[in-house]
Coordinates of N, CA and C and ligand atoms in Angstrom, one line a residue:
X1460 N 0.8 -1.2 0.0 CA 0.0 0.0 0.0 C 0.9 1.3 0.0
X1461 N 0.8 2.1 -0.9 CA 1.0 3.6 -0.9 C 0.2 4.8 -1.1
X1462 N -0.6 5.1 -0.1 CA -1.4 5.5 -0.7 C -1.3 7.0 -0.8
X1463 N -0.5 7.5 0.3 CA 0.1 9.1 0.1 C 1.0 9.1 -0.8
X1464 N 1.6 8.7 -1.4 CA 2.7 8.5 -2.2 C 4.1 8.9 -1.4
X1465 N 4.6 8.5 -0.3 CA 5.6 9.0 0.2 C 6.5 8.0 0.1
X1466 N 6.5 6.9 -0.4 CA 7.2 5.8 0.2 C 7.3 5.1 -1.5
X1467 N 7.8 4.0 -1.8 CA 8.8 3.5 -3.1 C 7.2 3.3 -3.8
X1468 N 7.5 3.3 -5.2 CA 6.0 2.6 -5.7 C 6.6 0.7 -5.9
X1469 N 5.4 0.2 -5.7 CA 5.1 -1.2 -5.5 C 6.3 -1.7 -6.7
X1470 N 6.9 -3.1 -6.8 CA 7.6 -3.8 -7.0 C 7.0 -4.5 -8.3
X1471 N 7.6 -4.6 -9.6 CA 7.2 -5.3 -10.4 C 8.1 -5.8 -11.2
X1472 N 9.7 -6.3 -10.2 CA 10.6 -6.8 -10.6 C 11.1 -7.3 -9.3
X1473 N 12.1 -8.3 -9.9 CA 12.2 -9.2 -8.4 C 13.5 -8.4 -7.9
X1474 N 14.6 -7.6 -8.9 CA 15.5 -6.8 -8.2 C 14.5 -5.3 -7.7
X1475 N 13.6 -4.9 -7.7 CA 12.7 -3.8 -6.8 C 12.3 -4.3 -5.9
X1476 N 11.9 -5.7 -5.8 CA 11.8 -6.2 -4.4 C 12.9 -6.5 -4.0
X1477 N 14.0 -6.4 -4.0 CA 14.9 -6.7 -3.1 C 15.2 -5.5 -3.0
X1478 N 15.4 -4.2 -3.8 CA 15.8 -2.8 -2.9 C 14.6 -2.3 -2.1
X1479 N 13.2 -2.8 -2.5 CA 12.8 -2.0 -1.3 C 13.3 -2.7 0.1
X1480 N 13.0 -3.8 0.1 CA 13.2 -4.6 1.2 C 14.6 -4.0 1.8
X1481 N 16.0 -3.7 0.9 CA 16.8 -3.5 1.5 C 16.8 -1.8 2.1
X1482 N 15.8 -1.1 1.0 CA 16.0 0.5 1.8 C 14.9 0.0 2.8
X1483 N 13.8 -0.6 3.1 CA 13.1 -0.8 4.2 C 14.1 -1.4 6.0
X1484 N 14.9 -2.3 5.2 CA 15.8 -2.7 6.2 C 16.9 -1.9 6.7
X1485 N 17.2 -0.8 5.8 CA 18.1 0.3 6.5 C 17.6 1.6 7.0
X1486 N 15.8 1.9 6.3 CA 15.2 2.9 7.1 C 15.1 2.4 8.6
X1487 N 14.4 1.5 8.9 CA 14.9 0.6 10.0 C 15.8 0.9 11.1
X1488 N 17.3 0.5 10.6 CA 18.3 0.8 11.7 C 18.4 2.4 11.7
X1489 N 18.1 3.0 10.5 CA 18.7 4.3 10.7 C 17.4 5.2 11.9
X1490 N 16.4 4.6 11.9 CA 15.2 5.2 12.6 C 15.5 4.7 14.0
X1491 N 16.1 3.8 14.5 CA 16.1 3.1 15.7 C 17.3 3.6 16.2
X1492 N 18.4 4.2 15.4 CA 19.8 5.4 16.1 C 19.4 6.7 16.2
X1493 N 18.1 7.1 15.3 CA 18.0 8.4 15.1 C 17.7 8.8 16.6
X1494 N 16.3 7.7 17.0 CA 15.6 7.8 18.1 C 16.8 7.8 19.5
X1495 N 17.3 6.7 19.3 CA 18.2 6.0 20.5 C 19.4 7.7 20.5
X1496 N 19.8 8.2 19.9 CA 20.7 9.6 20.0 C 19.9 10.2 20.3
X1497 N 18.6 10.4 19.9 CA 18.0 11.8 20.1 C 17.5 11.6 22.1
X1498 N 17.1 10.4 22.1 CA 16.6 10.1 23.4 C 17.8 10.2 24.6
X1499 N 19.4 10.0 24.3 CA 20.6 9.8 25.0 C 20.9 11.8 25.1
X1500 N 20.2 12.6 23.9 CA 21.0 13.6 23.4 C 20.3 15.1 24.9
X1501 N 18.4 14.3 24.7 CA 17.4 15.3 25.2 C 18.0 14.7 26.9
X1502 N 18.2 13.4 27.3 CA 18.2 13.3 28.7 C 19.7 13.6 29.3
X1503 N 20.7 13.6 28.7 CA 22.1 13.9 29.2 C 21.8 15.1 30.1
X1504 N 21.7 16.0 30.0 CA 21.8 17.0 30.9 C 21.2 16.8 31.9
X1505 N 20.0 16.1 32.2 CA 18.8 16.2 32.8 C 19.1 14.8 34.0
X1506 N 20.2 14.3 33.5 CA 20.3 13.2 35.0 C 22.0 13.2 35.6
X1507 N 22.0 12.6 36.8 CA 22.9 13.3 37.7 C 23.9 12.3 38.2
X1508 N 23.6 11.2 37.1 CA 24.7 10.3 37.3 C 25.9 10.4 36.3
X1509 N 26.1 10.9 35.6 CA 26.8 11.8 34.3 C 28.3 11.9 35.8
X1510 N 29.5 11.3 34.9 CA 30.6 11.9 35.9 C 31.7 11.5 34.7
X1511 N 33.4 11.6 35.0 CA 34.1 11.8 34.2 C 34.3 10.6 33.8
X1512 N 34.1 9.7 34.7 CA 34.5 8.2 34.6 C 33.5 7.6 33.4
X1513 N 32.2 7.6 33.2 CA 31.2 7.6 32.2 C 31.9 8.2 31.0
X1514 N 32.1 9.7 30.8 CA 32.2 10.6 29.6 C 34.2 10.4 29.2
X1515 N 35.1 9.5 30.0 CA 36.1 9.1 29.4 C 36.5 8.0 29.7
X1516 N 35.4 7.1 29.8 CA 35.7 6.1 30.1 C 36.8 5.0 29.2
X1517 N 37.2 4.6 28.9 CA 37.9 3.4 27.8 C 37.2 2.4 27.1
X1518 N 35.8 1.9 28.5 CA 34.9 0.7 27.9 C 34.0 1.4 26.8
X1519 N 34.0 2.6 27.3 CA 32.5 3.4 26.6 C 33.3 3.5 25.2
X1520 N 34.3 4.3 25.1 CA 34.9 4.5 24.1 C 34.7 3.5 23.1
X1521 N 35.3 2.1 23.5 CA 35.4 0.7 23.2 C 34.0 0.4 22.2
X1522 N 32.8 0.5 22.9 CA 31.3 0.2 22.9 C 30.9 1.3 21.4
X1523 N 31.6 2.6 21.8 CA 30.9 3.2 20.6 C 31.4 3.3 19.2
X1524 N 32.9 2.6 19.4 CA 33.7 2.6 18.7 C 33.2 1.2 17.4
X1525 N 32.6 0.2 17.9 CA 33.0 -1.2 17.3 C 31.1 -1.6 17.3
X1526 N 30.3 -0.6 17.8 CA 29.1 -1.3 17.5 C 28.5 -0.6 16.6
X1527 N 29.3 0.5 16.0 CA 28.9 0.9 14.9 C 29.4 0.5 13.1
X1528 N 30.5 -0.5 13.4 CA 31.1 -1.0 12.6 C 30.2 -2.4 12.5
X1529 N 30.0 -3.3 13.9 CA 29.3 -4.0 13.5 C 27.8 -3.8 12.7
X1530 N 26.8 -2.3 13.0 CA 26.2 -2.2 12.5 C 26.5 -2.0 10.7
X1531 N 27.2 -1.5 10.1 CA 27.5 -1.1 8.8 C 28.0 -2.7 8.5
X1532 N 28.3 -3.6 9.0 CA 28.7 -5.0 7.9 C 26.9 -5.9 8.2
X1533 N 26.1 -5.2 9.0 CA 24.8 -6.0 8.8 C 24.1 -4.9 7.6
X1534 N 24.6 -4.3 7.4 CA 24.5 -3.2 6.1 C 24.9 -3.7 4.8
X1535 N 26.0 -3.6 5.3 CA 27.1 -4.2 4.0 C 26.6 -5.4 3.4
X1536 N 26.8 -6.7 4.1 CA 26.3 -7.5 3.5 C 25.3 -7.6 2.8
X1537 N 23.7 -7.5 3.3 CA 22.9 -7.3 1.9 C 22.7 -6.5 1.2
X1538 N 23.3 -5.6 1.0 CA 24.0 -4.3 -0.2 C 24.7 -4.9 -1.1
X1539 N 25.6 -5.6 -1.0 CA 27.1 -5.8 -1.4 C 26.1 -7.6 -2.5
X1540 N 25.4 -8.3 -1.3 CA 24.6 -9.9 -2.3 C 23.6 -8.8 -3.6
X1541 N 22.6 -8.1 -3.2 CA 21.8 -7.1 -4.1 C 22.3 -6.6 -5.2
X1542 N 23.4 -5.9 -4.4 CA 24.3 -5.5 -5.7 C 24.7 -6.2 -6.6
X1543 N 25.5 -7.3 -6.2 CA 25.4 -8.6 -7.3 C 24.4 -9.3 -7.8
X1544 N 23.4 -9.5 -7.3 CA 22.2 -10.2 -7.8 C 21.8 -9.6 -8.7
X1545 N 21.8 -8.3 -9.0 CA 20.8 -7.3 -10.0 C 21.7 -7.4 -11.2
X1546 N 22.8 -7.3 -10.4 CA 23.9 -7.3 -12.0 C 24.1 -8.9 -13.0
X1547 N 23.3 -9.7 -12.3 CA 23.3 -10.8 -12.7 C 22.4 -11.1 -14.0
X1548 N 23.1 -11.3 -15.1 CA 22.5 -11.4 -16.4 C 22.9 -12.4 -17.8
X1549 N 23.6 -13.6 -17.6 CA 23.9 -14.5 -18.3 C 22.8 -15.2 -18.6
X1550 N 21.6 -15.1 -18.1 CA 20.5 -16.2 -18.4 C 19.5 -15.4 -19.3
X1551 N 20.2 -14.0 -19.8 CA 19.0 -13.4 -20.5 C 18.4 -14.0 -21.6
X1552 N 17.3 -13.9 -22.1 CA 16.8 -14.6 -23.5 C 16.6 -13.6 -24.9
X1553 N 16.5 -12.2 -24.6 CA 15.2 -11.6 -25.2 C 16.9 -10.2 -25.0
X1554 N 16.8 -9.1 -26.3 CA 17.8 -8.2 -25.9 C 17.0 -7.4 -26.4
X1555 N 16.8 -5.5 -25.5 CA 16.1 -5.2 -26.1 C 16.9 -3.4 -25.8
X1556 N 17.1 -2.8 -26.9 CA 18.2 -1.5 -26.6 C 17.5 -0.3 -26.6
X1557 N 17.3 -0.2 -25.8 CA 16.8 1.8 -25.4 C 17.6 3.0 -26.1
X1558 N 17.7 3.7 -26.7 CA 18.5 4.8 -27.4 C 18.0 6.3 -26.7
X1559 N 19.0 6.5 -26.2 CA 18.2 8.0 -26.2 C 18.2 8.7 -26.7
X1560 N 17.4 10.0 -27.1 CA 17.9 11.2 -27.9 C 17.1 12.6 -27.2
X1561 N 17.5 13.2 -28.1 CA 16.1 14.8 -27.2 C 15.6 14.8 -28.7
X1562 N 14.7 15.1 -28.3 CA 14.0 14.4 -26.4 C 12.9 13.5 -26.9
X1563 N 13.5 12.0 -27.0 CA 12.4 10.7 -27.5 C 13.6 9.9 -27.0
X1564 N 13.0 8.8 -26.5 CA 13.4 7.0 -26.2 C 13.0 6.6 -28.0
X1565 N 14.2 5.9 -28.3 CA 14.2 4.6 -29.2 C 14.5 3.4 -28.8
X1566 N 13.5 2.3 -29.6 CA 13.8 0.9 -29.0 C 14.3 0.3 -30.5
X1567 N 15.0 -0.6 -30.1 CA 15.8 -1.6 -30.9 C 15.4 -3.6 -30.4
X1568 N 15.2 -4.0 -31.2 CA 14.8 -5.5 -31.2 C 15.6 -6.2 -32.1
X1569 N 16.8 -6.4 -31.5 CA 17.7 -6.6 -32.9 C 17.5 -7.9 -32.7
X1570 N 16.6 -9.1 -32.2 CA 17.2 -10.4 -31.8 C 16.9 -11.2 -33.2
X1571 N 15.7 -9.8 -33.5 CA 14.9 -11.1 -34.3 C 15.4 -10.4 -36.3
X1572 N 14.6 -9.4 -36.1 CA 14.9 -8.6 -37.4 C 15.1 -7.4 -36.9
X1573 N 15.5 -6.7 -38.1 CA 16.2 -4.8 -37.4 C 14.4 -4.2 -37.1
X1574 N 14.1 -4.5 -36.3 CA 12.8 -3.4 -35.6 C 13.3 -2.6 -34.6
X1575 N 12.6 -1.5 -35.1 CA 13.6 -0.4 -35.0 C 12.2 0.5 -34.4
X1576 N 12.0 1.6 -33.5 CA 10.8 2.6 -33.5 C 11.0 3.7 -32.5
X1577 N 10.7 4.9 -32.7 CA 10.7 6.1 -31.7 C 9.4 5.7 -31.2
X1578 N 9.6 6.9 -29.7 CA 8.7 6.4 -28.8 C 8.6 8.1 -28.0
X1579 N 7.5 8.4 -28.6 CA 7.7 10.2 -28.2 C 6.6 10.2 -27.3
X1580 N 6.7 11.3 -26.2 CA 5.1 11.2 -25.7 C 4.2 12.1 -26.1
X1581 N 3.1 11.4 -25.2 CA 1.8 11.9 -26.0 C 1.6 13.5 -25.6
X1582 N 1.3 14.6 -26.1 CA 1.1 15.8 -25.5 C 0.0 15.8 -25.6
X1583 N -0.3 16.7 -24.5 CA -1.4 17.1 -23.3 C -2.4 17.1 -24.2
X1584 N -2.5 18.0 -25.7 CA -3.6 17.9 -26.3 C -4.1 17.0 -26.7
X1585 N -3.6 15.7 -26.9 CA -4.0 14.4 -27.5 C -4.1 13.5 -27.1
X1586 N -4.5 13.7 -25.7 CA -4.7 12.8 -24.5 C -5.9 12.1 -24.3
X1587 N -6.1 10.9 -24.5 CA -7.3 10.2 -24.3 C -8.0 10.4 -23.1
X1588 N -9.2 10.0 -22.5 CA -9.2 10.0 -21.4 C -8.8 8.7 -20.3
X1589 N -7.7 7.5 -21.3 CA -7.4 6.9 -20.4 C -5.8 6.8 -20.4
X1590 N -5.6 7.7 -20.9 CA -3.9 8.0 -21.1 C -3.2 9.1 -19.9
X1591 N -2.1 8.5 -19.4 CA -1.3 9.8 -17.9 C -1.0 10.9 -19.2
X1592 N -0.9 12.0 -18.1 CA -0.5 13.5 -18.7 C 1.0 12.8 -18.5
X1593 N 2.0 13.3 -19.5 CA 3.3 13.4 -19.5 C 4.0 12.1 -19.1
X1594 N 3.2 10.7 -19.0 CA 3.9 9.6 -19.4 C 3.7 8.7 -20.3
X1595 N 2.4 8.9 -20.9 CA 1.9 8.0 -21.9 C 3.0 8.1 -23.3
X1596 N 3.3 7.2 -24.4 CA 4.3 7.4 -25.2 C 3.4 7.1 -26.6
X1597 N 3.5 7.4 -27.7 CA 2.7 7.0 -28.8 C 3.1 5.4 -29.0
X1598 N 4.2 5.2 -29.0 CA 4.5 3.8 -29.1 C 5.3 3.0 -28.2
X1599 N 4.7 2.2 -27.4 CA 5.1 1.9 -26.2 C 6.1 0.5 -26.3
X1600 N 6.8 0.4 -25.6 CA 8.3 -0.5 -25.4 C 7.6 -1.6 -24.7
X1601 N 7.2 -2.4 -25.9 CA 6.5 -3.9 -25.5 C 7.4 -4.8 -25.0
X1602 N 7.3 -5.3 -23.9 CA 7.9 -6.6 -23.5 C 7.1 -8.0 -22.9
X1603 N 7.3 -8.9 -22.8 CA 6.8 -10.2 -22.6 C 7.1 -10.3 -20.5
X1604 N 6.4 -10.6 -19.9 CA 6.4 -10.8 -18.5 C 7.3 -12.2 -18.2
X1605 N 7.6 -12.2 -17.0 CA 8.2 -13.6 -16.2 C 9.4 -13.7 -17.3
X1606 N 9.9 -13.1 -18.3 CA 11.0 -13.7 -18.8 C 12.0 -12.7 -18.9
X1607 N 13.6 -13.3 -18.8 CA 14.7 -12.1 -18.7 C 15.3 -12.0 -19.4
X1608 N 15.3 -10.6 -19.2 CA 15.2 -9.5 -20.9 C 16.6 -8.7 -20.0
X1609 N 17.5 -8.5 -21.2 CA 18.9 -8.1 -21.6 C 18.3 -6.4 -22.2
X1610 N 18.5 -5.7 -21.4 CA 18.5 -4.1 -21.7 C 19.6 -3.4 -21.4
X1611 N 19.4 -3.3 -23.0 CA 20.8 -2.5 -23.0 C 20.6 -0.8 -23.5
X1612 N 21.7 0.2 -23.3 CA 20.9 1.7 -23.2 C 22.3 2.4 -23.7
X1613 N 21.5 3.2 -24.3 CA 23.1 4.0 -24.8 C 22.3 5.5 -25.0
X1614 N 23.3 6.5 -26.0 CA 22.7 7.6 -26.3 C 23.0 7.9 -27.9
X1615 N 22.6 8.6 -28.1 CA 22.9 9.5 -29.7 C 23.7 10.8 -29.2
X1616 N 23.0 11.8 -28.6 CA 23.6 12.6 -28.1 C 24.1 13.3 -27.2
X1617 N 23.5 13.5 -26.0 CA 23.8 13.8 -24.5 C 23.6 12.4 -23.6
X1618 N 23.6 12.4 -22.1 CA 23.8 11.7 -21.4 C 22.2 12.2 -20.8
X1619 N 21.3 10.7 -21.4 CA 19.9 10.3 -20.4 C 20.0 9.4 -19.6
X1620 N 19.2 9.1 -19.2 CA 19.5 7.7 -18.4 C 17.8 7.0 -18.2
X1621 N 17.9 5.7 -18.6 CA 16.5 4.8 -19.0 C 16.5 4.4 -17.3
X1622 N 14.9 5.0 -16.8 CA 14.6 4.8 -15.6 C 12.9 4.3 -15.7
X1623 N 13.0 3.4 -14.7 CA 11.8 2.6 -14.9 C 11.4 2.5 -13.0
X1624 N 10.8 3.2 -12.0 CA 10.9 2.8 -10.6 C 10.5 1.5 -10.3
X1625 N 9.3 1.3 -10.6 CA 8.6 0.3 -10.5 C 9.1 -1.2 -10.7
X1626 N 10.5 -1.1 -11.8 CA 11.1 -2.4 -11.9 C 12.3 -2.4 -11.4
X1627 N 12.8 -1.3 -11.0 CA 14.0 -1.0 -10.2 C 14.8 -0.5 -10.9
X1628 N 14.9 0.0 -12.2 CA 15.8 0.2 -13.2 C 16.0 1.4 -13.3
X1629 N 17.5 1.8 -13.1 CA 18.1 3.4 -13.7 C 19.1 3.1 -14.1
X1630 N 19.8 3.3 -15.2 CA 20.7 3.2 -15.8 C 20.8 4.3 -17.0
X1631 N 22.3 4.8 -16.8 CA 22.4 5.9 -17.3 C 22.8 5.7 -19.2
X1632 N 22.3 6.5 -19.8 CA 22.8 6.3 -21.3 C 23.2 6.9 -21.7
X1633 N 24.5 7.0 -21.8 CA 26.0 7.7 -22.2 C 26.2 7.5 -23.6
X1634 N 26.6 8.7 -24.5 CA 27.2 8.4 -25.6 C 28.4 7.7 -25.7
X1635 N 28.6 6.5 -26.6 CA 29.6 6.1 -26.8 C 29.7 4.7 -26.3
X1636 N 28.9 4.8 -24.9 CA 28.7 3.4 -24.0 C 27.5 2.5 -24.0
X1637 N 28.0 1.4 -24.1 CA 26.4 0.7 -23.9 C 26.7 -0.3 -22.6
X1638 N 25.4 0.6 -21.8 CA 25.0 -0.1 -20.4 C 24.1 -1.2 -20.4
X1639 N 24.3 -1.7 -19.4 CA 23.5 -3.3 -19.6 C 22.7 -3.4 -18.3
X1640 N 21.3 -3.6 -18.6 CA 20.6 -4.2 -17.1 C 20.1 -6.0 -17.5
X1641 N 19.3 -6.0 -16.4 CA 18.7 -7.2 -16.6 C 17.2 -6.7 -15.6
X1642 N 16.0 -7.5 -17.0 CA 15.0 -6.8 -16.7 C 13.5 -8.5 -16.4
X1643 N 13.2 -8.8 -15.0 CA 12.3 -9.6 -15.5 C 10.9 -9.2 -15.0
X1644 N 9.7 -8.8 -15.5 CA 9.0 -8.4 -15.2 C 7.8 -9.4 -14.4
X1645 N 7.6 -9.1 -13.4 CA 6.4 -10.3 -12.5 C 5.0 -10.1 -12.9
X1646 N 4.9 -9.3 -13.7 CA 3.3 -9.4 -13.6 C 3.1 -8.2 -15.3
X1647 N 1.5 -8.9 -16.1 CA 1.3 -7.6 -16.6 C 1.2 -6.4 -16.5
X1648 N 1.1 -5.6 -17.7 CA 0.9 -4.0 -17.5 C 2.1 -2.8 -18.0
X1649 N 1.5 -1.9 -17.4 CA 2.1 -0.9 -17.9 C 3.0 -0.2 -17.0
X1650 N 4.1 0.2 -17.2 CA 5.2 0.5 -16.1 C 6.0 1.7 -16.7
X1651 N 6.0 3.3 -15.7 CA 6.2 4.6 -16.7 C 7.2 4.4 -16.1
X1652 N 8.0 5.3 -16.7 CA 9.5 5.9 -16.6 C 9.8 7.1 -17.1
X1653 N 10.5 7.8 -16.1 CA 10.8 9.4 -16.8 C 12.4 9.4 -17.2
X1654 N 13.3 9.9 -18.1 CA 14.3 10.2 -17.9 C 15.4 11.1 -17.4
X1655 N 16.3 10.0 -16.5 CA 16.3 11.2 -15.3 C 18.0 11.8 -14.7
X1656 N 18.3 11.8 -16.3 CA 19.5 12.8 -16.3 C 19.2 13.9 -16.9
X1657 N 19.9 15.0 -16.7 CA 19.0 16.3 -16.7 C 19.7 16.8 -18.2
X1658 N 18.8 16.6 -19.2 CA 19.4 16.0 -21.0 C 19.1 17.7 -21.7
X1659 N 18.5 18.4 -21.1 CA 18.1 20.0 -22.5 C 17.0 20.3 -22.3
X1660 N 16.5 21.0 -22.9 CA 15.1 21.8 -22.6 C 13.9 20.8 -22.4
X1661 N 13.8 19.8 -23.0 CA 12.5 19.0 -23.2 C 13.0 17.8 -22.0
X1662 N 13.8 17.3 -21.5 CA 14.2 16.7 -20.7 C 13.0 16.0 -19.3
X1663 N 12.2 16.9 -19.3 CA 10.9 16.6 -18.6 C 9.7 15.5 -19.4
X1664 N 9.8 15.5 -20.8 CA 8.8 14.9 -21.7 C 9.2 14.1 -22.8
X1665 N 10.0 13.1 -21.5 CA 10.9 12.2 -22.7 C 10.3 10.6 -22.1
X1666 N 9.0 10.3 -21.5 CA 8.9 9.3 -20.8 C 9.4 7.9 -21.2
X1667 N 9.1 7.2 -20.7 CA 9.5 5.8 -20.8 C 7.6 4.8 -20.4
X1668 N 7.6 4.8 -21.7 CA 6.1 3.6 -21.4 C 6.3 2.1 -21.6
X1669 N 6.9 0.9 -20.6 CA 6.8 -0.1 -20.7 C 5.5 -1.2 -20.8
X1670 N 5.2 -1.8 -21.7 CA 4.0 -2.1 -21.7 C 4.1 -4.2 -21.3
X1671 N 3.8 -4.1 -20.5 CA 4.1 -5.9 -20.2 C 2.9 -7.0 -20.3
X1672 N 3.4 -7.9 -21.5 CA 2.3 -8.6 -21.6 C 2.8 -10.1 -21.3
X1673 N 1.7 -11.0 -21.9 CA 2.7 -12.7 -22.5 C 3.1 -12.9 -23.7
X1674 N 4.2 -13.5 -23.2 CA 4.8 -14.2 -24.7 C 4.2 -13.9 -26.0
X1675 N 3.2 -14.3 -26.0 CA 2.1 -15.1 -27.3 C 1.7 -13.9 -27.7
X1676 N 1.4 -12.7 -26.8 CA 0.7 -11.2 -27.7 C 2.3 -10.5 -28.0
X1677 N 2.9 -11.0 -27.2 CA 4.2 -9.8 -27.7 C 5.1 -10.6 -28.6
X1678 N 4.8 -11.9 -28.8 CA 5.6 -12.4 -30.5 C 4.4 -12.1 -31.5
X1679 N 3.3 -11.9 -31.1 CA 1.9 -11.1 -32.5 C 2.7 -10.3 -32.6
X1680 N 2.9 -9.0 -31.3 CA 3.1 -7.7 -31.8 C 4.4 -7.8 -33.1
X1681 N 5.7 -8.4 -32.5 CA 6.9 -8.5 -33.3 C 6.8 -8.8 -34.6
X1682 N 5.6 -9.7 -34.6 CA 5.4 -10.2 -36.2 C 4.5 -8.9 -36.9
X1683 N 3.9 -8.8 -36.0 CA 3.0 -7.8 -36.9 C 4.1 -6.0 -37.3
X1684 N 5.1 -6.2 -36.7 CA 6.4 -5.1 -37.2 C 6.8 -5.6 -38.4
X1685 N 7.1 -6.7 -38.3 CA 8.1 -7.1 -39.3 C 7.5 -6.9 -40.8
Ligands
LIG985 CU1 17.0 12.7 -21.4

């Protein structure tokens, strides 16, 4: 549930469930120090056992010195497995290349034939009434659900970066470089993305419309390109 919108939007990749879970696991400790200092910070003055032996002590020293280190490797660790998990991408099946330009996303489907398409969005005037203001795209970046898809992102001319929250994906698209994610989506639907390196004037209305179906409509769609 989000229903103020203050908090991550919902998970529709199994690497977004593991960062939220892991920013959930570190809002966590960081709320349980904030409290634990702030509570040590308001009562210090206020009690009367405070003496020099406490405030230079050697044990205390000791204590504040090494339980904060132990905290950062209960950190570390599932940062450090996440971090490799996400990067994890030899079992891809399906490659599918994001281009940036200004200010439009291009997709590439080189696996099968050169299908090739811009992907501009829809402006405010031509808005259906079941289309988002400023994310909907005229032609949306079809992919197939439950299967892992090799995305790869580059640029034409400035530095964008292909962001998707909902599946966990940012990755930045550099001229010259091609970045690689690994993408599997859990469930149908439609999943926005803005681009979110700051690219030139239009940089705001360059969305990202992922559209996720099965297999079977998104090999129609392919054929029906070709
Ligand atoms: Cu951009």
């Amino acid at each position: 549930m989000n229903t103020w919108l203050i908090s991550l939007q919902n998970a529709n990749s199994p690497s977004s469930e593991l960062m939220i879970f892991f920013h959930d696991f570190t809002m966590l400790i960081l709320i349980l120090i904030t409290s634990i200092i702030f509570f040590i910070m308001t009562f210090l003055p206020l009690n009367k056992f405070i003496d020099r032996f406490l405030l230079q002590s050697h044990y205390m020293e000791m204590i504040w010195t090494i339980s904060p280190m132990i905290i950062l490797i209960f950190i570390a660790i599932p940062s450090l497995k996440i971090l490799y998990t996400i990067e994890e991408g030899h079992f891809n099946k399906l490659t599918v290349k994001c281009m940036g330009h200004q200010w439009y996303w291009s997709y590439e489907y080189s696996d099968f034939t050169n299908i090739e398409f811009n992907s501009y969005m829809i402006p405010s005037s031509d808005l259906q009434m079941n289309e988002f203001r400023l994310l909907d795209t005229d032609n949306r970046c079809i992919l197939p659900f439950n299967f892992p898809i090799r995305v790869l992102t580059s640029s034409i001319d400035v530095i964008h970066s292909w962001t998707v929250p909902s599946l966990g994906i940012k990755m930045d698209s550099t001229p010259g470089r091609l970045n690689q994610a690994t993408l599997i989506m859990n469930r149908p639907g439609l999943f926005f993305g803005q681009c979110s390196e700051i690219c030139g004037m239009n940089h705001s209305f360059m969305p990202i419309c992922v559209e996720s179906t099965n297999f079977y409509n998104f090999k129609n769609w392919l054929i029906s390109l070709m």
